[in-house]
């Protein structure tokens, strides 16, 4: 069969149409249908190749650019600006993408990615990534992504919901993190709210001063991180981190508006998670968020709270060393703060003796970590110099 | 989720975690479980995650299957397919593969690589140790510890990873590489399977980083190989990656086309099993043990006082309680229950000598088969990741490092050491001071009897471990210590280098024998070794011609080349004394060795240095015996700091580069990257970078104290 098909190539519209039909059938069938799966897998693979070229052709045309001998951890794409796309016909890619948009295939795929066969999920991921990356020659705007943000934000939300299932978590996560280069995607996720008609809110209608209801897709991340298999949870955390760290101004404003809800969830679900990985990663991320300049006002608000300090001080006594270590980097912010709140001062003063006994031996095998040693002795000095009784902070009004 | 598995014996361990054989209770299927202690792991969680992501997006009959992973306590469990046949490297123990078998392995590997490459992945560490077989002989690619996922088909990688002997030139040169790098490694692997070791296996792993890009590509030679095979290897080993064939193209090669059925590989699995059976061994598998946590209750003192809450309620009882539960490995098997009970006893030995239990008998078969039988790499080999440097038991540099299995890479992976086993078996384990009996990192599960005289065992098993016979203890005398020192600090590395510089195999062999003999002497009689050295030096000095040719003048001072202009005897010795005293002031623990290492450091800083520096080392050894200079240096040698200096040398292993020089002492590694040969000048920059990367890894590998 496949033999006969080889010569008879489907045209772009035919390919998109047939992919769409098959995906609809797949989503409707309760039982897995091997025949539909097989045909769909072929279509998706074909679509991927048309968008991206095949490894063979790509390699043949590959000329080794002169790279400086430096070690990069990430893959290096020579010509991410589109020039490397030379061997696939840009005109043809544009046409294919237009049909894909026209048929709303991306939305359908995003919702059914977990039902696709194993290899097709990866093909779908490539199709999404290539589509989202696509820029017409000379344009700085990713055209397809632009369209999605403006007219079909549901696709982005549907991709997030990929974390509901192990099968779809990683392809969806990969696409999301790539799209999160753009702040509008982060905004879309942060300000998502459930609506009566099931449609995703238009970004233009968002008022950043109104606190979130806590029902939007962003808040689901706490569940996805805390529950589920290691891969899902770890991947969801990576996306969560990207949302919170990639676009600083946006996030700073968001965290200020939603301070209480965010930190109560963060503390209860993540910092005090049963899962070691979640706990450790989230303490580290907390430190990163607080120490970011852009989040200065969030940080001051955070370190004013005695409750937060208690949670962090308990981490110092955890019986897992890396938890202690990550906790230390949040604890230091409380102590180093020159304008400590009364609540924070009270806790530190009533624990002064204990802290002074505890800190010198705290993680004392980290002998090669000079920054840590310096910071530790700085904290000890600060605690020694605490006043005997809490004094109102100067900045307090 | 952990409850779903019954964990059996350990298959191997490494810095990255331990691997256990286990049974999935729901299905009864045997699996391999890699346990990574996330607290201990120096890796970022992200690295581990990357490996899992990569594995979980592979599904192919030619790639070991990833099943699932989950976190329990501080441990990450990665569940993989269990492969009972062992690695291709294990299967070579009874002898290299025949050409017919190699053809099958290559075809299967090409199918696996074609799959990986078509999905945008590069394996980056293809070698026999990473090729695993099922009991039925099916061939699968394993160990994705350093594999890479390209996000884009045209991407190139810049990261410097792999195992030197198998590395493609473009990877070493860090000029950006792609899928073709795996094809090169495949070619090297084919040669490894045919010859028992990769090409250049005799060279120092740092040296070959320069040899591979510089030399013409290796070729398979000899009448015993068919033309097709030779051509296949030649196609894989084309230095220009653009001209090198792809996996798809190679699948159409005649050598591959005429390869037999994969079932034939069973013969090799069986051959290995027979081979193991001949070694009359009993194995004492290590069983999985839950980590036990200190049960002592926390005192109130241990808690913070927060005025609003009572200390009692503050106890972070949740997670601690959870870990204290001492969850037993769920076990339906009475036997393993019994063995677990043994482990409950805190005083029980690590392996709980359960000789009288029926267990070892039952396990024997399985542990024999399981030598590399995990989907997760347990191979003795080790994988190379520049990023992974961990504090694994240090491994002295031995004659046997030739294969690149152990020294070549930076991420250490060791088998359950048969040494450890032996220690558990014998009531009187060899004294730990015996650091010259190398290699704790035995590579088999089969504890070979200490004095095994099996010729094959001696010959084949020494890939990672030279035979470590037990000699009667020798009295520790000062001379003996000097002897050891001379060998460990100077002679051994001189041999290594000379060996690496040898052009012809005959020369090599001859030199190798001398080295071996000398190592043997050092092993048995370091005192005699020292006296021999001393006698040699005395005689050499007696002959003025020889002495001056060697740079050992009758006048006491060693004659470093920089000072050659100063011919007068007084000024010469003056210089030397001056040099020595400055060093003393500088490092405070100076002795002959450290001043020497300073000198050699100075030397290697000179770019025009000739490759052969070894003579410079020798004089220092001599100086102590030389009449005039003698007193001073002997004093230095007697320096009470000597010991602490040595201790510090070992302590600084893995430290920063500056210490590395000292720590290296006589091992003149520096000259390898430092030495410039014709046509290699442009490599200077590269050399610096490579050198930095390798020093890091090597320092943790080859401490010389």
mmCIF file of C-alpha atoms in Angstrom, chain A residues 48 52-55 58-78 84-85 87-88 118-119 121-122 125 133 166 170 177-178 229-231 234-235 238 241 272-277 279-281 284 307 309-323 346-347 350-351 354-355 357-358, chain B residues 1 38-41 43-49 52-53 55-59 66-71 73-76 115 117-119 121 149-160 173-176 178-180 242 246 249 293 298 300-309 314 316 318-320 322-324 387 685-686 689 693:
data_model
loop_
_atom_site.group_PDB
_atom_site.id
_atom_site.type_symbol
_atom_site.label_atom_id
_atom_site.label_comp_id
_atom_site.label_asym_id
_atom_site.label_seq_id
_atom_site.Cartn_x
_atom_site.Cartn_y
_atom_site.Cartn_z
ATOM 1 C CA UNK A 48 6.749 17.582 9.136
ATOM 2 C CA UNK A 52 11.344 21.150 7.893
ATOM 3 C CA UNK A 53 13.100 19.127 5.261
ATOM 4 C CA UNK A 54 14.542 15.680 5.824
ATOM 5 C CA UNK A 55 17.670 14.925 7.736
ATOM 6 C CA UNK A 58 19.535 18.997 5.402
ATOM 7 C CA UNK A 59 22.833 17.325 6.035
ATOM 8 C CA UNK A 60 23.941 17.314 2.457
ATOM 9 C CA UNK A 61 23.591 21.021 2.198
ATOM 10 C CA UNK A 62 25.154 21.608 5.522
ATOM 11 C CA UNK A 63 28.283 23.615 5.391
ATOM 12 C CA UNK A 64 30.242 23.810 8.564
ATOM 13 C CA UNK A 65 30.358 27.422 9.630
ATOM 14 C CA UNK A 66 33.429 28.600 11.404
ATOM 15 C CA UNK A 67 32.514 28.397 15.043
ATOM 16 C CA UNK A 68 34.738 29.753 17.704
ATOM 17 C CA UNK A 69 35.908 26.900 19.877
ATOM 18 C CA UNK A 70 33.628 27.462 22.780
ATOM 19 C CA UNK A 71 31.519 24.996 24.610
ATOM 20 C CA UNK A 72 27.840 25.555 24.320
ATOM 21 C CA UNK A 73 25.369 23.495 26.183
ATOM 22 C CA UNK A 74 22.512 24.210 23.898
ATOM 23 C CA UNK A 75 22.231 23.163 20.331
ATOM 24 C CA UNK A 76 23.502 25.748 17.991
ATOM 25 C CA UNK A 77 21.377 26.542 15.045
ATOM 26 C CA UNK A 78 23.429 28.193 12.346
ATOM 27 C CA UNK A 84 19.203 27.765 6.918
ATOM 28 C CA UNK A 85 15.689 26.932 5.790
ATOM 29 C CA UNK A 87 16.416 23.739 1.101
ATOM 30 C CA UNK A 88 12.749 23.720 1.941
ATOM 31 C CA UNK A 118 4.220 7.596 19.698
ATOM 32 C CA UNK A 119 6.287 8.984 16.833
ATOM 33 C CA UNK A 121 3.486 13.111 18.905
ATOM 34 C CA UNK A 122 7.033 14.166 18.166
ATOM 35 C CA UNK A 125 5.687 18.898 18.207
ATOM 36 C CA UNK A 133 8.867 29.939 14.619
ATOM 37 C CA UNK A 166 1.820 11.734 30.487
ATOM 38 C CA UNK A 170 6.560 16.540 26.911
ATOM 39 C CA UNK A 177 8.719 26.785 26.292
ATOM 40 C CA UNK A 178 9.736 27.761 22.825
ATOM 41 C CA UNK A 229 5.088 11.158 37.085
ATOM 42 C CA UNK A 230 8.562 12.581 37.396
ATOM 43 C CA UNK A 231 8.833 13.552 33.734
ATOM 44 C CA UNK A 234 9.705 18.132 36.044
ATOM 45 C CA UNK A 235 8.678 19.340 32.604
ATOM 46 C CA UNK A 238 10.476 23.982 33.672
ATOM 47 C CA UNK A 241 9.917 28.620 35.726
ATOM 48 C CA UNK A 272 6.154 22.069 51.418
ATOM 49 C CA UNK A 273 5.647 19.437 48.776
ATOM 50 C CA UNK A 274 6.107 15.798 49.641
ATOM 51 C CA UNK A 275 8.209 15.405 46.553
ATOM 52 C CA UNK A 276 11.860 16.070 47.101
ATOM 53 C CA UNK A 277 12.421 17.293 43.570
ATOM 54 C CA UNK A 279 10.554 21.030 47.026
ATOM 55 C CA UNK A 280 14.149 21.532 46.094
ATOM 56 C CA UNK A 281 13.480 23.110 42.727
ATOM 57 C CA UNK A 284 15.668 27.480 44.354
ATOM 58 C CA UNK A 307 5.149 33.345 58.426
ATOM 59 C CA UNK A 309 10.452 33.305 57.619
ATOM 60 C CA UNK A 310 9.183 30.419 59.706
ATOM 61 C CA UNK A 311 8.716 28.246 56.670
ATOM 62 C CA UNK A 312 12.194 29.027 55.458
ATOM 63 C CA UNK A 313 13.829 28.509 58.847
ATOM 64 C CA UNK A 314 12.330 25.073 59.015
ATOM 65 C CA UNK A 315 14.033 24.291 55.746
ATOM 66 C CA UNK A 316 17.379 24.991 57.386
ATOM 67 C CA UNK A 317 16.689 22.136 59.766
ATOM 68 C CA UNK A 318 15.468 19.714 57.140
ATOM 69 C CA UNK A 319 17.414 16.490 57.124
ATOM 70 C CA UNK A 320 18.252 16.799 53.440
ATOM 71 C CA UNK A 321 21.301 18.854 52.744
ATOM 72 C CA UNK A 322 20.329 20.307 49.421
ATOM 73 C CA UNK A 323 17.062 21.514 50.946
ATOM 74 C CA UNK A 346 10.940 39.084 66.782
ATOM 75 C CA UNK A 347 11.564 35.647 65.340
ATOM 76 C CA UNK A 350 14.075 35.024 70.007
ATOM 77 C CA UNK A 351 16.157 32.531 68.061
ATOM 78 C CA UNK A 354 20.068 29.099 68.588
ATOM 79 C CA UNK A 355 20.985 30.601 65.275
ATOM 80 C CA UNK A 357 24.980 28.062 67.710
ATOM 81 C CA UNK A 358 23.485 26.549 64.607
ATOM 82 C CA UNK B 1 5.106 3.491 42.619
ATOM 83 C CA UNK B 38 19.552 13.312 44.124
ATOM 84 C CA UNK B 39 21.134 14.557 47.321
ATOM 85 C CA UNK B 40 24.490 13.137 46.402
ATOM 86 C CA UNK B 41 24.347 13.904 42.757
ATOM 87 C CA UNK B 43 24.589 17.053 38.530
ATOM 88 C CA UNK B 44 21.974 19.604 38.123
ATOM 89 C CA UNK B 45 18.558 18.070 38.133
ATOM 90 C CA UNK B 46 18.213 19.493 34.664
ATOM 91 C CA UNK B 47 20.914 17.183 33.304
ATOM 92 C CA UNK B 48 19.200 14.126 34.649
ATOM 93 C CA UNK B 49 15.930 15.395 33.324
ATOM 94 C CA UNK B 52 15.116 11.086 30.797
ATOM 95 C CA UNK B 53 13.454 13.303 28.235
ATOM 96 C CA UNK B 55 15.103 8.319 26.601
ATOM 97 C CA UNK B 56 11.388 8.708 26.873
ATOM 98 C CA UNK B 57 11.125 9.950 23.314
ATOM 99 C CA UNK B 58 12.868 6.875 21.936
ATOM 100 C CA UNK B 59 10.921 3.842 20.947
ATOM 101 C CA UNK B 66 12.707 3.441 28.928
ATOM 102 C CA UNK B 67 9.705 2.516 31.018
ATOM 103 C CA UNK B 68 9.086 5.080 33.663
ATOM 104 C CA UNK B 69 10.651 7.122 36.389
ATOM 105 C CA UNK B 70 9.562 8.445 39.727
ATOM 106 C CA UNK B 71 10.941 10.009 42.852
ATOM 107 C CA UNK B 73 12.450 10.027 49.058
ATOM 108 C CA UNK B 74 15.602 11.597 47.747
ATOM 109 C CA UNK B 75 16.076 8.922 45.119
ATOM 110 C CA UNK B 76 15.059 9.018 41.521
ATOM 111 C CA UNK B 115 16.309 5.771 14.103
ATOM 112 C CA UNK B 117 19.324 10.391 13.706
ATOM 113 C CA UNK B 118 16.002 10.567 11.948
ATOM 114 C CA UNK B 119 14.490 11.826 15.192
ATOM 115 C CA UNK B 121 19.263 12.700 18.274
ATOM 116 C CA UNK B 149 18.714 16.247 21.101
ATOM 117 C CA UNK B 150 18.922 18.729 18.328
ATOM 118 C CA UNK B 151 15.950 21.029 18.216
ATOM 119 C CA UNK B 152 16.455 21.691 14.598
ATOM 120 C CA UNK B 153 17.674 19.471 11.863
ATOM 121 C CA UNK B 154 20.384 21.871 10.900
ATOM 122 C CA UNK B 155 21.641 22.398 14.383
ATOM 123 C CA UNK B 156 25.100 21.483 15.312
ATOM 124 C CA UNK B 157 26.450 20.639 18.654
ATOM 125 C CA UNK B 158 29.469 22.291 20.154
ATOM 126 C CA UNK B 159 29.722 20.343 23.341
ATOM 127 C CA UNK B 160 32.810 18.318 23.905
ATOM 128 C CA UNK B 173 38.220 19.979 17.290
ATOM 129 C CA UNK B 174 34.979 21.441 18.557
ATOM 130 C CA UNK B 175 34.214 22.855 15.165
ATOM 131 C CA UNK B 176 30.592 21.857 15.419
ATOM 132 C CA UNK B 178 26.279 16.483 13.793
ATOM 133 C CA UNK B 179 25.001 12.948 13.309
ATOM 134 C CA UNK B 180 28.099 11.941 11.418
ATOM 135 C CA UNK B 242 30.642 15.887 4.982
ATOM 136 C CA UNK B 246 25.157 8.479 6.754
ATOM 137 C CA UNK B 249 23.729 4.965 3.176
ATOM 138 C CA UNK B 293 17.760 7.292 58.835
ATOM 139 C CA UNK B 298 15.002 15.449 67.926
ATOM 140 C CA UNK B 300 13.598 20.568 71.576
ATOM 141 C CA UNK B 301 16.871 22.329 71.265
ATOM 142 C CA UNK B 302 16.846 21.386 67.641
ATOM 143 C CA UNK B 303 13.814 23.434 66.898
ATOM 144 C CA UNK B 304 13.316 27.099 66.382
ATOM 145 C CA UNK B 305 11.134 28.997 68.772
ATOM 146 C CA UNK B 306 8.291 30.745 67.075
ATOM 147 C CA UNK B 307 6.215 32.325 69.767
ATOM 148 C CA UNK B 308 2.894 31.530 68.246
ATOM 149 C CA UNK B 309 3.397 27.853 67.800
ATOM 150 C CA UNK B 314 6.698 22.344 64.672
ATOM 151 C CA UNK B 316 8.736 18.617 60.512
ATOM 152 C CA UNK B 318 6.025 14.677 57.798
ATOM 153 C CA UNK B 319 8.958 13.896 55.649
ATOM 154 C CA UNK B 320 11.195 12.602 58.346
ATOM 155 C CA UNK B 322 8.125 9.115 56.032
ATOM 156 C CA UNK B 323 11.731 8.248 55.645
ATOM 157 C CA UNK B 324 11.904 6.628 59.000
ATOM 158 C CA UNK B 387 30.547 17.993 33.160
ATOM 159 C CA UNK B 685 44.365 27.577 21.543
ATOM 160 C CA UNK B 686 42.492 24.357 21.248
ATOM 161 C CA UNK B 689 40.824 24.582 26.192
ATOM 162 C CA UNK B 693 38.694 20.297 30.445
#
